[in-house]
CSV table of C-alpha atoms and ligand atoms in Angstrom, one decimal:
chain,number,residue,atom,x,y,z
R,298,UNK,CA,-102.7,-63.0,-113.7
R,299,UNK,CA,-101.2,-64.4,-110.1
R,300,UNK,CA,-102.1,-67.5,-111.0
R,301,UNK,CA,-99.0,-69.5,-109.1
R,302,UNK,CA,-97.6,-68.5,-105.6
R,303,UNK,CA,-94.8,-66.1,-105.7
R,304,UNK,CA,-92.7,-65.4,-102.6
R,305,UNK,CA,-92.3,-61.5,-102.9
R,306,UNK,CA,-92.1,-60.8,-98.9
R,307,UNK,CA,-92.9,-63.0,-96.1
R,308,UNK,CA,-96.3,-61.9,-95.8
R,309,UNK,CA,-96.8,-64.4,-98.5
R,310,UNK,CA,-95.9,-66.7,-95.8
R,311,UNK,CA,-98.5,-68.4,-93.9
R,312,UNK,CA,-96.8,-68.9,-90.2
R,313,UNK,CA,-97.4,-72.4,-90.5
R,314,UNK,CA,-95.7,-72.5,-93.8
R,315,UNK,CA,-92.2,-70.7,-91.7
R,316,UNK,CA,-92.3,-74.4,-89.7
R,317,UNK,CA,-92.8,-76.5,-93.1
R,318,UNK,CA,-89.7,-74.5,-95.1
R,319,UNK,CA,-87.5,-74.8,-91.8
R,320,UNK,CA,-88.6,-78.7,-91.4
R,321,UNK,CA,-87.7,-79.2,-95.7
R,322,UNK,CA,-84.5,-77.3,-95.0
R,323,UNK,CA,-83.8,-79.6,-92.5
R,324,UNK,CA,-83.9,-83.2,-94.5
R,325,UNK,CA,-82.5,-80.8,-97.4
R,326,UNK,CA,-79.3,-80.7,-95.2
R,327,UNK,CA,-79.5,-84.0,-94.4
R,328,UNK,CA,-78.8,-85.5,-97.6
R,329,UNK,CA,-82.9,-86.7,-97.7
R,330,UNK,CA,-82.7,-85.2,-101.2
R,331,UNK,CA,-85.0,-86.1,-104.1
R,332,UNK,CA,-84.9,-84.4,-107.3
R,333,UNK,CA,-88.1,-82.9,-106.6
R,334,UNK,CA,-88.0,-80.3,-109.2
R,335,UNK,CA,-86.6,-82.4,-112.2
R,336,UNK,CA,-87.7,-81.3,-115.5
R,337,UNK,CA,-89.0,-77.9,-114.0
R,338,UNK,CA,-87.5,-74.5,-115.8
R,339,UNK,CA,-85.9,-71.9,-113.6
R,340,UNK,CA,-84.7,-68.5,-114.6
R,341,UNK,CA,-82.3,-66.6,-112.4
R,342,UNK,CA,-82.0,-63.4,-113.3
R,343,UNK,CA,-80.2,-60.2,-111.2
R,344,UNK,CA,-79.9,-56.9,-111.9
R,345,UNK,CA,-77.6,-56.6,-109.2
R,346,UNK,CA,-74.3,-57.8,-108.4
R,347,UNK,CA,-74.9,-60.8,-106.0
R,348,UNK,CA,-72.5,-63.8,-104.7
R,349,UNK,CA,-74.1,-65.4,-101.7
R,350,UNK,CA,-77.7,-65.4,-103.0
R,351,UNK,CA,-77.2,-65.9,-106.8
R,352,UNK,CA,-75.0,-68.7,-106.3
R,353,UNK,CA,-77.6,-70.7,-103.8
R,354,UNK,CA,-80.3,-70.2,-105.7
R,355,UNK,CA,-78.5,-71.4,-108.7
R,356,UNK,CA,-76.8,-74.4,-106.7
R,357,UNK,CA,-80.3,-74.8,-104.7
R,358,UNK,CA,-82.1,-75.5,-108.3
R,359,UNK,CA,-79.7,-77.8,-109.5
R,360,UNK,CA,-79.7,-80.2,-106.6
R,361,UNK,CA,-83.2,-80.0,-106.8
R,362,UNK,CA,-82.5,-81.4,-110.2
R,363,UNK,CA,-84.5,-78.1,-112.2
R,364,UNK,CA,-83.3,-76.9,-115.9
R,365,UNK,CA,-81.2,-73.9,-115.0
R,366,UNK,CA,-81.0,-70.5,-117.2
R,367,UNK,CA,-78.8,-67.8,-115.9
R,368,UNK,CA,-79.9,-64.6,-117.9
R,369,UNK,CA,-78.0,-61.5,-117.9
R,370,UNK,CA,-79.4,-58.7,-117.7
R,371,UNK,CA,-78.1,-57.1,-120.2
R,372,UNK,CA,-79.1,-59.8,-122.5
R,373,UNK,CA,-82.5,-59.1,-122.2
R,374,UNK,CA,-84.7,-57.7,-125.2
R,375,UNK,CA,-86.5,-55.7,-122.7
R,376,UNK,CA,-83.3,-54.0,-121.4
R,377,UNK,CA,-82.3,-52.9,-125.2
R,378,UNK,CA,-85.3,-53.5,-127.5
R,379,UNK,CA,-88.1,-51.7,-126.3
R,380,UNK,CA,-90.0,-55.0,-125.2
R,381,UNK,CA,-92.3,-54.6,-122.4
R,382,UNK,CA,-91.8,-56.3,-119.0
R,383,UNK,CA,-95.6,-57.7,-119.5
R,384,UNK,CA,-94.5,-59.2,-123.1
R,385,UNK,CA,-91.1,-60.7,-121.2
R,386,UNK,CA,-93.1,-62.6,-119.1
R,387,UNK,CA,-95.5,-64.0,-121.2
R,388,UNK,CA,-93.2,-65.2,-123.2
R,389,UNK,CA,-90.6,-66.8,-120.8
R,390,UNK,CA,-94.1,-68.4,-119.6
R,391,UNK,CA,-94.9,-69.8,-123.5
R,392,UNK,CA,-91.4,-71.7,-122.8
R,393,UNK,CA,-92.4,-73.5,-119.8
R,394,UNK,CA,-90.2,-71.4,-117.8
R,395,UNK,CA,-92.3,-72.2,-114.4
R,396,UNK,CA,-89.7,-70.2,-111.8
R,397,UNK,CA,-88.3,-66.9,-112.3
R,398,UNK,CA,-85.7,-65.6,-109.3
R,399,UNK,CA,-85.0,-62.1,-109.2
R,400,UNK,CA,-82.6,-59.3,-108.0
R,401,UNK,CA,-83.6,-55.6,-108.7
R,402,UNK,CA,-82.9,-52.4,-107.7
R,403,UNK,CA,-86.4,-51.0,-107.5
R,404,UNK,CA,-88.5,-51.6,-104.8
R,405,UNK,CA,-91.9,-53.5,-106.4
R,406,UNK,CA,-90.3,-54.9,-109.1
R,407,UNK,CA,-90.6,-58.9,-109.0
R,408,UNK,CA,-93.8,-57.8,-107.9
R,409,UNK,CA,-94.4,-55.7,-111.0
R,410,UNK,CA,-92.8,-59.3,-113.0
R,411,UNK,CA,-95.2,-61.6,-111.0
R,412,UNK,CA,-98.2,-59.6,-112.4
R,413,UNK,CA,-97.9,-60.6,-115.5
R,414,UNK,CA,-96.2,-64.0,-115.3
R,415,UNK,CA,-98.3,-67.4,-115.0
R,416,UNK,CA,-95.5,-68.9,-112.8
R,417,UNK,CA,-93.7,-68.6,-109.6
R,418,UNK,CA,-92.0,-65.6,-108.8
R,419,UNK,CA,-89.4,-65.5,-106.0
R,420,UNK,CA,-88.1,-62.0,-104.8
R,421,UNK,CA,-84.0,-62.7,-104.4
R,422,UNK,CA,-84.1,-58.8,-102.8
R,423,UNK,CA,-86.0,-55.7,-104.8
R,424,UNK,CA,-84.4,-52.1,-103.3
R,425,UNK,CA,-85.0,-51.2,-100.1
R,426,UNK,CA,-87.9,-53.4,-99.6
R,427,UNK,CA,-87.4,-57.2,-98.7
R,428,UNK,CA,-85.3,-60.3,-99.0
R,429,UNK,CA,-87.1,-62.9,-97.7
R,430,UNK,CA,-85.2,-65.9,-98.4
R,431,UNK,CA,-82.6,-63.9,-96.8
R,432,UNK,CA,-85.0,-63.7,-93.6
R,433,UNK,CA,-85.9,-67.2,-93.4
R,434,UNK,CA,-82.6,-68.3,-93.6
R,435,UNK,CA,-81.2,-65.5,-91.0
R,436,UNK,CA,-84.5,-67.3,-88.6
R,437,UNK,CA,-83.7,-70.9,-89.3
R,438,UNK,CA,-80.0,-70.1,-87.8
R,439,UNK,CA,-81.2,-68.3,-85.0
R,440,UNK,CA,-83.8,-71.2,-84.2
R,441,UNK,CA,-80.7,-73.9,-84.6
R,442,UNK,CA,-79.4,-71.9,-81.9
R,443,UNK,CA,-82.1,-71.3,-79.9
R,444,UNK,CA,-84.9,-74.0,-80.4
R,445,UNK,CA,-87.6,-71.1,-80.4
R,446,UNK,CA,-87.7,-67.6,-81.1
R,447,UNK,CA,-90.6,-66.6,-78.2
R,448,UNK,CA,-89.3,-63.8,-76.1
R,449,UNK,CA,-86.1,-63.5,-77.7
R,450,UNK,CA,-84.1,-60.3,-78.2
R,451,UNK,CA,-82.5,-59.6,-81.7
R,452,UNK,CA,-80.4,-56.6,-81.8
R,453,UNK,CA,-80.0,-55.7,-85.3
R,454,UNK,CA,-77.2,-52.5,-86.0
R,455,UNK,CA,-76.6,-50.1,-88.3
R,456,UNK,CA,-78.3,-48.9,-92.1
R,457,UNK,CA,-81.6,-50.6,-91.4
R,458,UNK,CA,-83.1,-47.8,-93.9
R,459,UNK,CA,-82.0,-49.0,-97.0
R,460,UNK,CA,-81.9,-52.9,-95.7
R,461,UNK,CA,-84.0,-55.3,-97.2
R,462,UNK,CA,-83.0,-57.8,-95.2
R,463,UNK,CA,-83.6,-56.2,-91.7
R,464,UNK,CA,-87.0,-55.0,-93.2
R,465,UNK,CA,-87.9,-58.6,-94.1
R,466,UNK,CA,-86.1,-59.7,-90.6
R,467,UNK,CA,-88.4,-57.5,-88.8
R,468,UNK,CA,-91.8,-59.5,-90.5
R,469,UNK,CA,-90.2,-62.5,-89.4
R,470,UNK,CA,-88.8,-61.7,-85.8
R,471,UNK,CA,-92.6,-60.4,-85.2
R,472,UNK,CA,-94.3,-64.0,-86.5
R,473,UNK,CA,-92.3,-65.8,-84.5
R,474,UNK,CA,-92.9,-63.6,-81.3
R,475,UNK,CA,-89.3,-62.1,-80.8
R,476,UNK,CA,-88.2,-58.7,-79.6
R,477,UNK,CA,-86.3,-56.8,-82.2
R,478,UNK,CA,-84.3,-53.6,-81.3
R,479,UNK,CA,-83.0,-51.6,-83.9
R,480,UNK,CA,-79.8,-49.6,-83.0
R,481,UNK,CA,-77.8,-47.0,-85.1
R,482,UNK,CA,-78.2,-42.8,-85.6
R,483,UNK,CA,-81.2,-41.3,-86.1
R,484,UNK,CA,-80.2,-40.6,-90.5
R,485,UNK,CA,-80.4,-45.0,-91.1
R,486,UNK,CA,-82.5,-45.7,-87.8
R,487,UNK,CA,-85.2,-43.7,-87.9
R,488,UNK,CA,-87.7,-43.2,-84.3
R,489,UNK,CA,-90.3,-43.9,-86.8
R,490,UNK,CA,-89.7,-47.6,-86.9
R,491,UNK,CA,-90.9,-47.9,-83.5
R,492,UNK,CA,-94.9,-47.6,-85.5
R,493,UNK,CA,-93.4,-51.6,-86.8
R,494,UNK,CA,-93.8,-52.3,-82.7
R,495,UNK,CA,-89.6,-52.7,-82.9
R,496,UNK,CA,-87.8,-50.7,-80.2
R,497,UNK,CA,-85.3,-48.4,-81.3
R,498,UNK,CA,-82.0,-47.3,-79.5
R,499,UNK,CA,-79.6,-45.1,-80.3
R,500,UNK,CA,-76.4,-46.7,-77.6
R,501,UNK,CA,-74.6,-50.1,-79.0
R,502,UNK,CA,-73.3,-50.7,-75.7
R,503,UNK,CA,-75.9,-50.2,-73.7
R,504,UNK,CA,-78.3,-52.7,-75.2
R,505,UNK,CA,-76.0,-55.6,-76.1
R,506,UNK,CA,-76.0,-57.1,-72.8
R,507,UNK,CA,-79.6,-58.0,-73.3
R,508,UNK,CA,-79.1,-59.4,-76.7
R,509,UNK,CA,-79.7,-63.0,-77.6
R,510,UNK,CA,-78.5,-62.2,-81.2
R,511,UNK,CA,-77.0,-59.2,-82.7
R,512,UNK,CA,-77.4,-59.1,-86.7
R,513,UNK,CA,-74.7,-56.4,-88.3
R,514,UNK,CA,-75.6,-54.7,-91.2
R,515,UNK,CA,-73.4,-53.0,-94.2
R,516,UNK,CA,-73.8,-49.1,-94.6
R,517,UNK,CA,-75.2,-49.6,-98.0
R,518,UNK,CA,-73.6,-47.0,-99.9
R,519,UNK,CA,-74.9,-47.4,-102.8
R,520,UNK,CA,-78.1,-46.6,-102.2
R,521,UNK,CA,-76.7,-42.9,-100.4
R,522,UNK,CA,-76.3,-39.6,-102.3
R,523,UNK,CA,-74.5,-38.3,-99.4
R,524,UNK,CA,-73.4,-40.2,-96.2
R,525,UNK,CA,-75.0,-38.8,-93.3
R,526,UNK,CA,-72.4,-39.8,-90.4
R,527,UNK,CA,-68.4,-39.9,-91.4
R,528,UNK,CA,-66.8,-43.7,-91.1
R,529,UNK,CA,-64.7,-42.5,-87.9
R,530,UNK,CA,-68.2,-41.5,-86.3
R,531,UNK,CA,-69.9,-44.9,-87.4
R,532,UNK,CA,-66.9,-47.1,-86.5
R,533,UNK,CA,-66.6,-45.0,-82.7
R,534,UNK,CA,-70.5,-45.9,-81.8
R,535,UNK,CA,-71.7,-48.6,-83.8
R,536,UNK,CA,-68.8,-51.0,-84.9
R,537,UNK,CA,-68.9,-54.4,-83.3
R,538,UNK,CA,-65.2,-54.7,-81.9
R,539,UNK,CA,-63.0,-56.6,-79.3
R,540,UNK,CA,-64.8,-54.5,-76.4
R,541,UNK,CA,-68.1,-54.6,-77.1
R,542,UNK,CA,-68.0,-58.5,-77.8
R,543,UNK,CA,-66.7,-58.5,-74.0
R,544,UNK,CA,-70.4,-57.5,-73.2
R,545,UNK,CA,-72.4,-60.0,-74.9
R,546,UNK,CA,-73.9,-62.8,-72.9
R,547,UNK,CA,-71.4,-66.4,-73.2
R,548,UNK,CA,-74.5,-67.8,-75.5
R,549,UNK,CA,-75.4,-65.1,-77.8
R,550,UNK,CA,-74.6,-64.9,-81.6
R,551,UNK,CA,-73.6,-62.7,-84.0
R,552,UNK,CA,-74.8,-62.4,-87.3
R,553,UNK,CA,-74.1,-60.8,-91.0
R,554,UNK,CA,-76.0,-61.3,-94.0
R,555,UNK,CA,-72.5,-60.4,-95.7
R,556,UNK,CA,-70.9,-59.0,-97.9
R,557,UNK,CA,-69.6,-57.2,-94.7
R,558,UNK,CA,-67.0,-54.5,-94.5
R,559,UNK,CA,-63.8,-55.3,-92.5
R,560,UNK,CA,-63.0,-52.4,-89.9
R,561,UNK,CA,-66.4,-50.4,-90.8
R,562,UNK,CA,-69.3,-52.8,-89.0
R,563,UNK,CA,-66.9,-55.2,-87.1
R,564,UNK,CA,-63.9,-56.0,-87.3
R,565,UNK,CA,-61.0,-59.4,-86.9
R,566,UNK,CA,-62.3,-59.8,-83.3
R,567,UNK,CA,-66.1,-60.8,-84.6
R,568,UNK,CA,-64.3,-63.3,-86.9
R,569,UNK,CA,-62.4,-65.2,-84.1
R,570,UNK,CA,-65.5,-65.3,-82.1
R,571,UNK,CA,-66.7,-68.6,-81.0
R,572,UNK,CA,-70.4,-67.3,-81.6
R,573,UNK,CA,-70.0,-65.5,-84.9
R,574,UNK,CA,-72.5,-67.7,-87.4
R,575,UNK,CA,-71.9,-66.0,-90.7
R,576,UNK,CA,-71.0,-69.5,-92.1
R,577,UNK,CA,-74.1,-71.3,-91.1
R,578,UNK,CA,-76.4,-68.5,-92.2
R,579,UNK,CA,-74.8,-69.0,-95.9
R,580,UNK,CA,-74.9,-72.4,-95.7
R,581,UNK,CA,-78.7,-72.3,-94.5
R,582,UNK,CA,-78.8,-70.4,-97.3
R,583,UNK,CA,-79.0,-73.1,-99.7
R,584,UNK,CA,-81.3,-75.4,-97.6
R,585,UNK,CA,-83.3,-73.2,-97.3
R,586,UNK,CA,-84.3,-71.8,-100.8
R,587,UNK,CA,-83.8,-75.7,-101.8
R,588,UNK,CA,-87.2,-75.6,-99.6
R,589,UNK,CA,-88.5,-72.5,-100.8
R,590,UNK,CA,-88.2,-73.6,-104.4
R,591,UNK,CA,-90.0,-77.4,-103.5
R,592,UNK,CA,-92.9,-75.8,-101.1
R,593,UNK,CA,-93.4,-73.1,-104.2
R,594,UNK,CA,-93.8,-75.2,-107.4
R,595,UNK,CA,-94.8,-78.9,-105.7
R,596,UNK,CA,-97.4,-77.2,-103.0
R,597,UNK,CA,-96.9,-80.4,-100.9
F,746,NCD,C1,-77.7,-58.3,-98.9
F,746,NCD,C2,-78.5,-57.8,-100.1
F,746,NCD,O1,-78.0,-57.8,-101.2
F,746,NCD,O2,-79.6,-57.4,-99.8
F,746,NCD,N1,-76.9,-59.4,-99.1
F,746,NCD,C3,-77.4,-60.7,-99.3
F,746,NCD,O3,-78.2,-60.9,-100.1
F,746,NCD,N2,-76.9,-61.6,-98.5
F,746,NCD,C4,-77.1,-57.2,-98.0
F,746,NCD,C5,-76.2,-56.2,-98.5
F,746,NCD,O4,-76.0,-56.1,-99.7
F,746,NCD,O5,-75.7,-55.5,-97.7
């Protein structure tokens, strides 16, 4: 069917279209708000526990004054009745439901949703795969900081295998000509990332002097049968501490998409540090999918 845009990775992104969302996000934060969604239905709906990106969507599509439906998963009819996810979609379609926002853990699905939905689909993270709402908003802080991304250097540490958002974050870094160097062991960094044209490096230390911005990831352990490299190990060579904060250039930042793990990926030090930005990127958050939603559904 595909018969509305869906955002389901930033590939669905035309470059231009990254300068428009940041631009809305913008007057979004400004307070140049109009209820530009009124009237429109939007269902939220994650299969996943979620606090950062559940709650901005939800807070995003009320501001843009939208008909809200938060649906539990478990309340579904496809979940306990045998309906088909084809037969879901039609009929949240039949109820005008133009927006459907979605958190799974398979990789695929919202795409698997937006096949069969006359509406807009908007991936809020699927497995392994992508987040790109997640992306945009980890770009539009990096450009408040920066101005432009050209010839920047993002150093992004730790589980990139089973990270949606870096995977996203490495689609975006690329459109907007930046360096990305992935860093962590071999098991969640593999050398075969380097076929992405992303340099890979296996020493923390070593490569944050020439960092612009470092982006910590959480080991995401739910996705692991068996952890390949013990907490002490992790903590000794890839945790951001008090020491390797001393070797980061005065003007570079530190980011987390959160949640983040106290005394695993950082620890206290990051949190006292005058460039740590976790706050911003969850408040771009909300600009940002307010823009999302209104470049989706208005097109203009
Ligand atoms: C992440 C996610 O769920 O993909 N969080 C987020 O959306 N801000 C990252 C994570 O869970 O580690």
């Amino acid at each position: 069917m595909r018969t509305r845009r869906s955002l389901l990775d930033l590939d669905d992104l035309a470059v231009e279209e990254f300068a428009e969302i940041f631009a809305r996000t913008t007057a979004f934060e400004r307070g140049e708000i109009e209820k530009r969604l009124q009237g429109v239905a939007c269902v939220n709906l994650f299969f996943e526990p979620s606090t950062r990106t559940f709650t901005s969507f939800n807070l995003a599509e009320l501001r843009l004054g939208a008909d809200v439906v938060n649906l539990s998963p478990r309340d579904l009819s496809y979940m306990t009745k045998g309906e088909s996810l084809e037969d879901t979609m039609v009929t949240l379609a039949a109820m005008g439901v133009t927006v459907v926002v979605v958190r799974h853990p398979e990789d695929g699905f919202p795409a698997k949703m937006a096949l069969h939905f006359d509406g807009h689909v908007i991936n809020a993270g699927d497995g392994t795969h992508a987040h790109p709402t997640q992306a945009l908003l980890d770009l539009y802080t990096m450009l408040e900081e920066f101005g432009s991304l050209r010839g920047r250097t993002v150093v992004v540490v730790g589980d990139v295998l089973h990270s949606r958002v870096a995977h996203s974050l490495i689609v975006g870094l690329h459109r907007l000509d930046a360096q990305a160097i992935l860093v962590g062991p071999e098991a969640l960094v593999p050398t075969s990332y380097e076929r992405d044209g992303v340099r890979v490096e296996r020493d923390l230390s070593a490569i944050l002097p020439s960092a612009d911005a470092v982006l910590l990831l959480r080991i995401q352990r739910e996705r692991f049968t068996q952890m390949p490299i013990s907490d002490d190990e992790y903590v000794a060579r890839y945790r951001l501490d008090a020491a390797r904060l001393g070797l980061l250039r005065e003007s570079a930042i530190v980011m987390h998409p959160g949640p983040y793990n106290r005394g695993i990926e950082l620890d206290e030090s990051v949190l006292r540090f005058p460039g740590w930005r976790y706050s911003r990127q969850v408040l771009h958050g909300l600009g940002v999918r307010m823009a999302v939603l209104d470049l989706l559904v208005t097109g203009t």
